[in-house]
Amino acid sequence: MSAPAPAYGTATIDDYDALGEDTDIRHELIDGHIIVCASPVNLHNTVVFRLQVALDRVLPEDFVVVSDVDVAMEDKRQCPRPDLIVVPREVGEGYARTQSDAVRLAVEVISPGTGRLDRQTKPRIYATAGIPSYWLVDLDPFTIVEHRRVGRWYEEVQRVTGDQIVVTEPFDLEVDVSAARTATIRAGLSRPRRRR
């Protein structure tokens, strides 16, 4: 099943920037619409933080993982805020807004109310921008779905429910995600499998 065609609004990155910096309200520019995002639940933030730490441990030294920043797309009607991105160190530690062509991996963790956006809309935006790898993380049960850009769209590469994800894009990495998975178990979502 394919995603419905987007209904584009008239807002652009200039309108988005005119909002100014408001630390109390989280915005994104999606398909020409400035949307207000609900604050994520505590578990979402915990999992994002633990994934950030896990990725940071294994990335090549000239790359960093950054959380919750605007990513400007070539399409001026798009400026999403992925939960995590992997970018070259000079970009991640720089002052300028991150441009989509610098992003090697985008990660979204599904929260209540963001499933459709994270499963349909954002992958379309990220793939169109040329971001080579996209992870969709579901909390219930804990699952990381790795997508890789093939042509102009993403194809699912693997679904991981365990303590480690091994990927070849954007780099050869073995990422220990056990701390993130354990957080969902403690929250009563992901149940450990019983051995028979």
Coordinates of N, CA, C and O in Angstrom, one line a residue:
M1 N 0.8 -1.2 0.0 CA 0.0 0.0 0.0 C 0.9 1.2 0.0 O 1.8 1.4 0.8
S2 N 0.6 2.2 -0.9 CA 1.4 3.4 -1.0 C 0.8 4.5 -0.1 O -0.4 4.5 0.1
A3 N 1.6 5.5 0.2 CA 1.1 6.6 1.0 C 0.2 7.5 0.1 O 0.5 7.6 -1.1
P4 N -0.8 8.2 0.7 CA -1.6 9.1 -0.2 C -0.7 10.3 -0.6 O 0.3 10.6 0.0
A5 N -1.1 10.8 -1.7 CA -0.4 12.0 -2.2 C -0.5 13.1 -1.2 O -1.5 13.4 -0.6
P6 N 0.6 13.9 -1.0 CA 0.6 14.9 0.0 C -0.2 16.1 -0.4 O -0.3 16.4 -1.6
A7 N -0.9 16.7 0.5 CA -1.6 18.0 0.3 C -0.7 19.1 0.7 O -0.5 19.3 1.9
Y8 N 0.0 19.8 -0.2 CA 1.0 20.8 0.1 C 0.3 22.1 0.5 O -0.6 22.6 -0.1
G9 N 0.9 22.7 1.6 CA 0.4 24.0 2.0 C 1.3 25.1 1.4 O 2.2 24.7 0.6
T10 N 1.1 26.3 1.8 CA 1.9 27.4 1.2 C 3.1 27.8 2.0 O 3.9 28.6 1.5
A11 N 3.3 27.3 3.2 CA 4.4 27.7 4.1 C 5.7 27.2 3.5 O 5.8 26.1 3.0
T12 N 6.7 28.1 3.6 CA 8.1 27.7 3.2 C 9.0 27.8 4.4 O 8.6 28.3 5.5
I13 N 10.3 27.5 4.2 CA 11.3 27.7 5.2 C 11.4 29.1 5.8 O 11.6 29.3 6.9
D14 N 11.1 30.1 4.9 CA 11.1 31.5 5.4 C 10.0 31.7 6.4 O 10.2 32.4 7.4
D15 N 8.8 31.2 6.1 CA 7.7 31.3 7.1 C 8.1 30.6 8.4 O 7.8 31.1 9.5
Y16 N 8.7 29.5 8.2 CA 9.1 28.7 9.4 C 10.1 29.4 10.3 O 9.9 29.5 11.5
D17 N 11.1 30.0 9.6 CA 12.1 30.8 10.3 C 11.5 32.0 11.0 O 12.0 32.5 12.1
A18 N 10.4 32.6 10.4 CA 9.8 33.8 11.0 C 9.1 33.5 12.3 O 8.9 34.4 13.1
L19 N 8.9 32.2 12.7 CA 8.4 31.9 14.0 C 9.3 32.3 15.1 O 8.9 32.5 16.2
G20 N 10.6 32.3 14.8 CA 11.6 32.6 15.8 C 11.8 31.4 16.7 O 11.3 30.3 16.5
E21 N 12.7 31.5 17.7 CA 13.0 30.4 18.6 C 12.1 30.4 19.8 O 12.1 31.4 20.5
D22 N 11.3 29.4 19.9 CA 10.4 29.2 21.1 C 10.8 27.9 21.7 O 10.5 26.8 21.1
T23 N 11.3 27.9 22.9 CA 11.8 26.7 23.5 C 10.6 25.9 24.1 O 10.8 24.8 24.5
D24 N 9.4 26.5 24.2 CA 8.3 25.8 24.7 C 7.4 25.0 23.7 O 6.7 24.2 24.1
I25 N 7.6 25.4 22.4 CA 6.8 24.7 21.4 C 7.7 24.1 20.3 O 8.6 24.8 19.8
R26 N 7.5 22.9 20.0 CA 8.3 22.2 19.0 C 7.5 22.2 17.7 O 6.4 21.7 17.6
H27 N 8.1 22.8 16.7 CA 7.5 22.9 15.4 C 8.2 22.0 14.3 O 9.4 21.7 14.5
E28 N 7.6 21.7 13.2 CA 8.2 21.1 12.1 C 7.5 21.7 10.9 O 6.3 22.0 10.9
L29 N 8.2 21.8 9.8 CA 7.6 22.2 8.5 C 7.5 20.9 7.6 O 8.5 20.3 7.2
I30 N 6.2 20.5 7.4 CA 6.0 19.2 6.7 C 5.0 19.5 5.6 O 3.9 20.0 5.8
D31 N 5.4 19.3 4.3 CA 4.6 19.5 3.2 C 4.0 20.9 3.1 O 2.8 21.0 2.7
G32 N 4.7 21.9 3.5 CA 4.2 23.3 3.4 C 3.3 23.6 4.6 O 2.7 24.7 4.5
H33 N 3.2 22.8 5.6 CA 2.4 23.1 6.7 C 3.3 23.2 8.0 O 4.1 22.3 8.2
I34 N 3.1 24.2 8.7 CA 3.8 24.3 10.0 C 3.0 23.6 11.0 O 1.9 24.0 11.3
I35 N 3.6 22.5 11.6 CA 2.8 21.7 12.5 C 3.4 21.9 13.9 O 4.6 22.0 14.0
V36 N 2.6 21.8 14.9 CA 3.0 21.8 16.3 C 3.1 20.4 16.8 O 2.1 19.6 16.6
C37 N 4.2 19.9 17.3 CA 4.3 18.6 17.7 C 4.1 18.5 19.2 O 4.7 19.3 20.0
A38 N 3.4 17.5 19.6 CA 3.2 17.3 21.1 C 4.5 16.8 21.7 O 5.3 16.2 21.0
S39 N 4.6 17.1 22.9 CA 5.8 16.7 23.6 C 5.9 15.2 23.7 O 4.8 14.5 23.9
P40 N 7.0 14.6 23.4 CA 7.1 13.1 23.4 C 6.9 12.6 24.9 O 7.2 13.3 25.8
V41 N 6.5 11.3 25.0 CA 6.4 10.7 26.3 C 7.8 10.4 26.8 O 8.8 10.3 26.1
N42 N 7.9 10.2 28.1 CA 9.2 10.0 28.7 C 9.9 8.8 28.1 O 11.1 8.9 27.9
L43 N 9.2 7.7 27.9 CA 9.9 6.5 27.3 C 10.5 6.8 25.9 O 11.6 6.4 25.6
H44 N 9.8 7.6 25.1 CA 10.3 8.0 23.8 C 11.7 8.7 24.0 O 12.7 8.3 23.4
N45 N 11.7 9.7 24.9 CA 13.0 10.4 25.2 C 14.1 9.5 25.7 O 15.3 9.6 25.3
T46 N 13.7 8.5 26.6 CA 14.7 7.6 27.1 C 15.3 6.8 26.0 O 16.5 6.6 25.9
V47 N 14.4 6.2 25.1 CA 14.9 5.4 24.0 C 15.8 6.2 23.0 O 16.8 5.7 22.6
V48 N 15.3 7.4 22.7 CA 16.1 8.2 21.8 C 17.5 8.5 22.4 O 18.5 8.3 21.7
F49 N 17.6 8.8 23.7 CA 18.9 9.1 24.3 C 19.8 7.8 24.3 O 20.9 7.9 24.0
R50 N 19.2 6.7 24.6 CA 20.0 5.4 24.7 C 20.5 5.0 23.3 O 21.6 4.5 23.1
L51 N 19.6 5.3 22.3 CA 20.1 5.0 20.9 C 21.2 5.9 20.5 O 22.1 5.5 19.8
Q52 N 21.1 7.2 20.9 CA 22.1 8.2 20.6 C 23.5 7.7 21.2 O 24.5 7.8 20.5
V53 N 23.4 7.3 22.4 CA 24.7 6.9 23.1 C 25.2 5.6 22.4 O 26.4 5.5 22.1
A54 N 24.3 4.7 22.0 CA 24.8 3.5 21.4 C 25.4 3.7 20.0 O 26.5 3.2 19.7
L55 N 24.8 4.6 19.2 CA 25.3 5.0 17.9 C 26.7 5.7 18.1 O 27.6 5.5 17.4
D56 N 26.7 6.6 19.0 CA 27.9 7.5 19.2 C 29.1 6.6 19.5 O 30.2 6.9 19.1
R57 N 28.9 5.5 20.2 CA 30.0 4.6 20.6 C 30.7 3.9 19.4 O 31.8 3.5 19.5
V58 N 29.9 3.7 18.3 CA 30.4 2.9 17.2 C 30.6 3.7 15.9 O 31.2 3.1 14.9
L59 N 30.2 4.9 15.8 CA 30.4 5.7 14.6 C 31.9 6.0 14.3 O 32.7 6.1 15.2
P60 N 32.2 6.1 13.0 CA 33.6 6.6 12.7 C 33.8 7.9 13.4 O 32.9 8.7 13.6
E61 N 35.1 8.2 13.7 CA 35.4 9.4 14.5 C 35.0 10.7 13.8 O 34.7 11.7 14.5
D62 N 34.9 10.7 12.5 CA 34.6 12.0 11.8 C 33.1 12.2 11.6 O 32.6 13.0 10.9
F63 N 32.2 11.3 12.3 CA 30.8 11.5 12.3 C 30.2 11.5 13.7 O 30.8 11.0 14.7
V64 N 29.1 12.2 13.9 CA 28.4 12.3 15.2 C 26.9 12.1 15.0 O 26.4 12.2 13.9
V65 N 26.3 11.8 16.1 CA 24.9 11.6 16.1 C 24.3 12.8 16.9 O 24.8 13.2 18.0
V66 N 23.3 13.4 16.3 CA 22.7 14.6 16.9 C 21.2 14.4 17.1 O 20.5 13.7 16.2
S67 N 20.6 14.9 18.1 CA 19.2 14.7 18.4 C 18.4 16.0 18.2 O 18.8 17.1 18.4
D68 N 17.1 15.8 17.6 CA 16.1 16.8 17.6 C 16.5 18.2 17.0 O 16.4 19.2 17.7
V69 N 17.0 18.2 15.8 CA 17.4 19.4 15.1 C 16.7 19.5 13.8 O 16.3 18.5 13.2
D70 N 16.4 20.7 13.4 CA 15.8 21.0 12.1 C 16.8 20.5 11.0 O 18.0 20.7 11.1
V71 N 16.2 19.9 10.0 CA 16.9 19.5 8.8 C 16.3 20.1 7.6 O 15.1 19.8 7.2
A72 N 17.0 21.1 7.0 CA 16.4 21.8 5.8 C 16.6 21.0 4.6 O 17.7 20.4 4.3
M73 N 15.5 20.8 3.8 CA 15.5 20.1 2.6 C 15.7 21.0 1.4 O 15.4 22.2 1.5
E74 N 16.0 20.4 0.2 CA 16.0 21.2 -1.0 C 14.6 21.8 -1.3 O 14.5 22.9 -1.7
D75 N 13.6 21.0 -1.0 CA 12.2 21.4 -1.2 C 12.0 22.3 0.0 O 11.9 21.9 1.2
K76 N 11.8 23.6 -0.3 CA 11.6 24.6 0.8 C 10.3 24.5 1.6 O 10.1 25.3 2.5
R77 N 9.5 23.5 1.2 CA 8.3 23.3 2.0 C 8.5 22.2 3.1 O 7.6 21.8 3.7
Q78 N 9.8 21.8 3.3 CA 10.1 20.7 4.2 C 11.2 21.1 5.1 O 12.3 21.5 4.7
C79 N 11.0 21.0 6.4 CA 12.0 21.1 7.4 C 11.6 20.3 8.6 O 11.2 20.8 9.6
P80 N 11.8 19.0 8.5 CA 11.4 18.1 9.7 C 12.5 18.1 10.8 O 13.6 18.7 10.6
R81 N 12.1 17.5 11.9 CA 13.0 17.4 13.0 C 13.1 15.9 13.4 O 12.4 15.4 14.3
P82 N 14.0 15.2 12.8 CA 14.2 13.8 13.1 C 14.6 13.6 14.6 O 15.2 14.5 15.2
D83 N 14.3 12.5 15.2 CA 14.7 12.3 16.6 C 16.2 12.2 16.6 O 16.8 12.7 17.6
L84 N 16.8 11.5 15.7 CA 18.3 11.5 15.6 C 18.7 11.5 14.1 O 18.0 11.1 13.2
I85 N 19.9 12.1 13.9 CA 20.6 12.1 12.6 C 22.0 11.8 12.8 O 22.6 12.2 13.8
V86 N 22.6 11.2 11.8 CA 24.1 11.0 11.8 C 24.6 11.9 10.7 O 24.1 11.8 9.5
V87 N 25.6 12.7 11.0 CA 26.1 13.7 10.1 C 27.7 13.8 10.3 O 28.2 13.4 11.3
P88 N 28.4 14.4 9.3 CA 29.8 14.6 9.6 C 30.0 15.5 10.8 O 29.2 16.4 11.1
R89 N 31.1 15.2 11.5 CA 31.4 16.0 12.7 C 31.3 17.5 12.6 O 30.8 18.2 13.4
E90 N 31.9 18.0 11.5 CA 31.9 19.5 11.3 C 30.5 20.0 11.1 O 30.2 21.2 11.5
V91 N 29.6 19.2 10.6 CA 28.2 19.7 10.5 C 27.5 19.6 11.9 O 26.9 20.5 12.4
G92 N 27.7 18.4 12.6 CA 27.0 18.2 13.9 C 27.5 19.2 15.0 O 26.8 19.5 15.9
E93 N 28.7 19.6 14.8 CA 29.3 20.5 15.8 C 29.3 22.0 15.3 O 29.8 22.8 16.0
G94 N 28.7 22.2 14.2 CA 28.6 23.5 13.6 C 27.4 24.3 14.1 O 26.6 23.9 14.8
Y95 N 27.4 25.6 13.7 CA 26.4 26.5 14.1 C 25.2 26.6 13.1 O 24.1 26.9 13.5
A96 N 25.5 26.3 11.9 CA 24.4 26.5 10.8 C 23.4 25.4 10.9 O 23.7 24.3 11.4
R97 N 22.2 25.6 10.3 CA 21.2 24.6 10.2 C 21.7 23.5 9.4 O 22.3 23.6 8.4
T98 N 21.4 22.3 9.8 CA 21.8 21.1 9.0 C 21.0 21.0 7.7 O 19.8 21.1 7.7
Q99 N 21.7 20.7 6.7 CA 21.1 20.5 5.3 C 21.0 19.0 5.1 O 21.8 18.2 5.5
S100 N 19.9 18.6 4.4 CA 19.6 17.2 4.2 C 20.8 16.5 3.5 O 20.9 15.3 3.8
D101 N 21.5 17.1 2.6 CA 22.6 16.4 1.9 C 23.7 16.0 2.8 O 24.6 15.1 2.4
A102 N 23.8 16.5 4.1 CA 24.8 16.0 5.0 C 24.4 14.8 5.8 O 25.2 14.2 6.5
V103 N 23.1 14.5 5.8 CA 22.5 13.5 6.7 C 22.8 12.1 6.1 O 22.4 11.9 4.9
R104 N 23.4 11.2 6.9 CA 23.7 9.8 6.4 C 22.6 8.9 6.9 O 22.3 7.9 6.3
L105 N 22.0 9.2 8.1 CA 21.0 8.3 8.7 C 20.1 9.2 9.5 O 20.5 10.1 10.2
A106 N 18.8 9.0 9.3 CA 17.7 9.6 10.1 C 17.0 8.5 10.9 O 16.7 7.4 10.3
V107 N 16.7 8.8 12.1 CA 16.0 7.9 13.0 C 14.8 8.5 13.6 O 14.9 9.7 14.1
E108 N 13.7 7.8 13.5 CA 12.4 8.3 14.1 C 11.9 7.2 15.1 O 11.9 6.1 14.7
V109 N 11.6 7.6 16.3 CA 11.0 6.8 17.3 C 9.5 7.1 17.4 O 9.2 8.3 17.6
I110 N 8.7 6.1 17.2 CA 7.2 6.4 17.1 C 6.7 6.7 18.5 O 7.0 6.0 19.5
S111 N 6.0 7.8 18.6 CA 5.3 8.1 19.9 C 3.8 8.0 19.6 O 3.4 8.0 18.5
P112 N 3.0 8.0 20.7 CA 1.5 8.1 20.4 C 1.2 9.3 19.6 O 1.6 10.4 19.9
G113 N 0.5 9.1 18.5 CA 0.1 10.2 17.6 C 1.1 10.5 16.5 O 0.8 11.4 15.6
T114 N 2.3 9.9 16.4 CA 3.2 10.2 15.3 C 3.4 9.0 14.3 O 4.2 9.1 13.4
G115 N 2.6 7.9 14.5 CA 2.8 6.7 13.7 C 2.7 7.0 12.2 O 3.6 6.6 11.4
R116 N 1.7 7.6 11.8 CA 1.4 7.9 10.4 C 2.5 8.8 9.8 O 3.1 8.5 8.7
L117 N 2.9 9.8 10.5 CA 3.9 10.7 10.1 C 5.3 10.0 10.0 O 6.0 10.1 9.0
D118 N 5.6 9.2 11.0 CA 6.9 8.4 11.0 C 6.9 7.3 10.0 O 8.0 7.0 9.4
R119 N 5.8 6.7 9.7 CA 5.7 5.5 8.8 C 5.6 5.9 7.3 O 6.0 5.2 6.5
Q120 N 4.9 7.0 7.1 CA 4.6 7.3 5.7 C 5.2 8.7 5.2 O 5.9 8.7 4.2
T121 N 4.9 9.7 6.0 CA 5.2 11.1 5.5 C 6.8 11.3 5.6 O 7.4 11.7 4.6
K122 N 7.3 11.1 6.7 CA 8.8 11.4 6.9 C 9.7 10.5 6.0 O 10.6 11.0 5.4
P123 N 9.4 9.2 5.8 CA 10.2 8.4 4.9 C 10.2 9.0 3.5 O 11.2 9.0 2.8
R124 N 9.0 9.4 3.0 CA 8.9 10.0 1.7 C 9.7 11.3 1.6 O 10.5 11.5 0.6
I125 N 9.7 12.1 2.6 CA 10.5 13.4 2.6 C 12.0 13.0 2.7 O 12.8 13.6 1.9
Y126 N 12.4 12.1 3.5 CA 13.8 11.8 3.7 C 14.3 11.1 2.4 O 15.4 11.4 1.9
A127 N 13.5 10.2 1.8 CA 14.0 9.5 0.6 C 14.1 10.5 -0.6 O 15.1 10.5 -1.3
T128 N 13.1 11.4 -0.7 CA 13.2 12.4 -1.7 C 14.4 13.3 -1.6 O 15.0 13.7 -2.6
A129 N 14.8 13.6 -0.4 CA 16.0 14.4 -0.1 C 17.3 13.7 -0.3 O 18.4 14.3 -0.3
G130 N 17.2 12.3 -0.5 CA 18.4 11.6 -0.8 C 19.1 11.0 0.5 O 20.3 10.6 0.4
I131 N 18.5 11.1 1.6 CA 19.1 10.5 2.8 C 19.2 9.0 2.7 O 18.2 8.3 2.5
P132 N 20.4 8.4 2.7 CA 20.6 7.0 2.3 C 20.0 6.0 3.3 O 19.7 4.9 2.8
S133 N 19.8 6.3 4.5 CA 19.4 5.3 5.5 C 18.4 5.9 6.5 O 18.5 7.0 6.9
Y134 N 17.3 5.1 6.8 CA 16.3 5.5 7.7 C 15.9 4.4 8.6 O 15.7 3.3 8.2
W135 N 15.9 4.7 9.9 CA 15.5 3.7 10.9 C 14.2 4.2 11.5 O 14.0 5.3 12.0
L136 N 13.2 3.3 11.6 CA 11.9 3.5 12.2 C 11.9 2.6 13.5 O 12.0 1.4 13.4
V137 N 11.8 3.2 14.6 CA 11.8 2.5 15.9 C 10.4 2.5 16.5 O 9.9 3.5 16.8
D138 N 9.9 1.3 16.7 CA 8.6 1.1 17.4 C 8.9 0.7 18.8 O 9.8 -0.1 19.1
L139 N 8.1 1.2 19.7 CA 8.3 1.0 21.1 C 7.5 -0.2 21.6 O 7.9 -0.8 22.7
D140 N 6.5 -0.6 20.9 CA 5.6 -1.7 21.4 C 5.2 -2.7 20.4 O 4.3 -2.4 19.6
P141 N 5.9 -3.8 20.3 CA 7.2 -4.1 21.0 C 8.4 -3.4 20.4 O 8.3 -3.0 19.2
F142 N 9.5 -3.4 21.1 CA 10.7 -2.7 20.6 C 11.1 -3.4 19.3 O 11.4 -4.6 19.2
T143 N 11.2 -2.6 18.2 CA 11.5 -3.1 16.9 C 12.2 -1.9 16.2 O 11.7 -0.8 16.1
I144 N 13.4 -2.2 15.6 CA 14.0 -1.3 14.7 C 13.9 -1.8 13.3 O 14.3 -2.9 13.0
V145 N 13.3 -1.0 12.4 CA 13.1 -1.4 11.0 C 14.1 -0.5 10.2 O 14.0 0.7 10.2
E146 N 15.1 -1.2 9.7 CA 16.1 -0.5 8.9 C 15.6 -0.4 7.4 O 15.2 -1.4 6.8
H147 N 15.7 0.8 6.9 CA 15.3 1.1 5.5 C 16.6 1.7 4.8 O 17.3 2.5 5.4
R148 N 16.7 1.3 3.5 CA 17.8 1.8 2.7 C 17.3 2.3 1.4 O 16.3 1.8 0.9
R149 N 17.8 3.5 1.0 CA 17.3 4.1 -0.2 C 17.8 3.3 -1.4 O 18.9 3.1 -1.6
V150 N 16.8 3.0 -2.2 CA 17.1 2.3 -3.5 C 16.3 3.0 -4.5 O 15.0 3.1 -4.5
G151 N 17.0 3.6 -5.5 CA 16.3 4.5 -6.4 C 15.8 5.8 -5.7 O 16.6 6.4 -5.0
R152 N 14.5 6.0 -5.8 CA 14.0 7.2 -5.2 C 13.2 6.9 -3.9 O 12.5 7.8 -3.4
W153 N 13.2 5.7 -3.4 CA 12.4 5.3 -2.3 C 13.2 4.4 -1.3 O 14.3 4.0 -1.7
Y154 N 12.6 4.1 -0.2 CA 13.3 3.2 0.8 C 12.7 1.8 0.6 O 11.5 1.6 0.4
E155 N 13.6 0.9 0.8 CA 13.2 -0.5 0.9 C 13.6 -1.0 2.3 O 14.7 -0.7 2.8
E156 N 12.7 -1.8 2.9 CA 13.0 -2.4 4.2 C 14.1 -3.4 4.0 O 14.1 -4.3 3.1
V157 N 15.1 -3.3 4.9 CA 16.3 -4.2 4.8 C 16.2 -5.3 5.9 O 16.4 -6.5 5.7
Q158 N 15.8 -4.9 7.1 CA 15.6 -5.8 8.2 C 14.8 -5.2 9.3 O 14.6 -4.0 9.4
R159 N 14.3 -6.2 10.2 CA 13.6 -5.8 11.4 C 14.3 -6.5 12.6 O 14.5 -7.7 12.5
V160 N 14.7 -5.6 13.5 CA 15.5 -6.1 14.6 C 14.7 -6.0 15.9 O 14.2 -4.9 16.2
T161 N 14.5 -7.0 16.7 CA 13.8 -7.0 17.9 C 14.8 -7.3 19.1 O 14.3 -7.3 20.3
G162 N 16.0 -7.7 18.8 CA 16.9 -8.1 19.8 C 17.8 -6.9 20.3 O 17.5 -5.8 20.2
D163 N 19.0 -7.3 20.8 CA 19.9 -6.4 21.5 C 20.9 -5.8 20.6 O 21.7 -5.0 21.0
Q164 N 21.0 -6.2 19.3 CA 22.0 -5.7 18.4 C 21.5 -5.5 17.0 O 20.7 -6.4 16.5
I165 N 21.9 -4.4 16.4 CA 21.6 -4.3 14.9 C 22.9 -4.1 14.2 O 23.8 -3.4 14.6
V166 N 23.0 -4.9 13.1 CA 24.2 -4.9 12.3 C 23.8 -4.4 11.0 O 22.9 -4.9 10.3
V167 N 24.5 -3.3 10.5 CA 24.2 -2.6 9.3 C 25.4 -2.4 8.5 O 26.5 -2.4 9.0
T168 N 25.2 -2.2 7.2 CA 26.3 -1.9 6.2 C 26.1 -0.5 5.7 O 27.0 0.0 5.0
E169 N 25.0 0.2 5.9 CA 24.7 1.6 5.5 C 24.3 2.4 6.7 O 23.5 1.9 7.5
P170 N 24.7 3.6 6.9 CA 25.7 4.3 6.0 C 27.1 3.9 6.2 O 28.0 4.3 5.5
F171 N 27.4 3.0 7.2 CA 28.7 2.5 7.5 C 28.5 1.0 8.0 O 27.4 0.6 8.3
D172 N 29.6 0.3 8.0 CA 29.5 -1.0 8.6 C 29.5 -0.8 10.1 O 30.5 -0.3 10.7
L173 N 28.4 -1.1 10.8 CA 28.3 -0.9 12.2 C 27.6 -2.1 12.9 O 26.7 -2.7 12.3
E174 N 28.0 -2.3 14.1 CA 27.4 -3.3 15.0 C 27.0 -2.4 16.2 O 27.8 -2.0 17.0
V175 N 25.7 -2.2 16.4 CA 25.2 -1.3 17.4 C 24.5 -2.1 18.5 O 23.5 -2.8 18.2
D176 N 24.9 -1.9 19.7 CA 24.3 -2.6 20.9 C 23.1 -1.7 21.3 O 23.3 -0.6 21.9
V177 N 21.9 -2.2 21.0 CA 20.7 -1.4 21.4 C 20.0 -2.0 22.6 O 18.8 -1.6 22.9
S178 N 20.7 -2.8 23.4 CA 20.1 -3.4 24.5 C 19.5 -2.5 25.6 O 18.5 -2.7 26.2
A179 N 20.2 -1.3 25.8 CA 19.8 -0.4 26.8 C 18.4 0.2 26.4 O 17.5 0.4 27.2
A180 N 18.3 0.5 25.1 CA 17.0 1.1 24.6 C 15.9 0.0 24.7 O 14.8 0.3 25.1
R181 N 16.2 -1.2 24.3 CA 15.2 -2.3 24.4 C 14.8 -2.5 25.8 O 13.6 -2.7 26.1
T182 N 15.8 -2.5 26.7 CA 15.5 -2.8 28.1 C 14.5 -1.7 28.7 O 13.7 -2.0 29.5
A183 N 14.7 -0.5 28.2 CA 13.8 0.6 28.7 C 12.3 0.3 28.4 O 11.4 0.5 29.2
T184 N 12.1 -0.3 27.2 CA 10.7 -0.7 26.8 C 10.2 -1.9 27.6 O 9.0 -1.9 27.9
I185 N 11.1 -2.8 28.0 CA 10.7 -3.9 28.8 C 10.3 -3.4 30.2 O 9.3 -3.8 30.8
R186 N 11.1 -2.5 30.7 CA 10.8 -2.0 32.1 C 9.5 -1.2 32.1 O 8.8 -1.1 33.1
A187 N 9.1 -0.6 30.9 CA 7.9 0.1 30.8 C 6.7 -0.8 30.6 O 5.5 -0.4 30.5
G188 N 7.0 -2.1 30.5 CA 5.9 -3.1 30.3 C 5.5 -3.3 28.9 O 4.4 -3.9 28.6
L189 N 6.3 -2.8 27.9 CA 5.9 -2.9 26.5 C 6.5 -4.1 25.8 O 5.7 -5.0 25.4
S190 N 7.8 -4.2 25.7 CA 8.4 -5.3 25.1 C 8.7 -6.4 26.1 O 9.3 -6.1 27.1
R191 N 8.1 -7.5 25.9 CA 8.3 -8.7 26.8 C 9.5 -9.5 26.3 O 9.5 -9.9 25.1
P192 N 10.4 -9.9 27.2 CA 11.5 -10.8 26.8 C 10.8 -12.1 26.4 O 9.9 -12.6 27.0
R193 N 11.4 -12.8 25.4 CA 10.9 -14.1 24.9 C 11.4 -15.2 25.9 O 12.5 -15.2 26.4
R194 N 10.4 -16.1 26.2 CA 10.8 -17.2 27.1 C 11.5 -18.2 26.3 O 11.1 -18.5 25.1
R195 N 12.5 -18.8 26.9 CA 13.2 -19.9 26.2 C 12.4 -21.2 26.4 O 11.9 -21.5 27.5
R196 N 12.4 -22.0 25.4 CA 11.7 -23.3 25.5 C 12.6 -24.5 25.7 O 13.7 -24.5 25.3

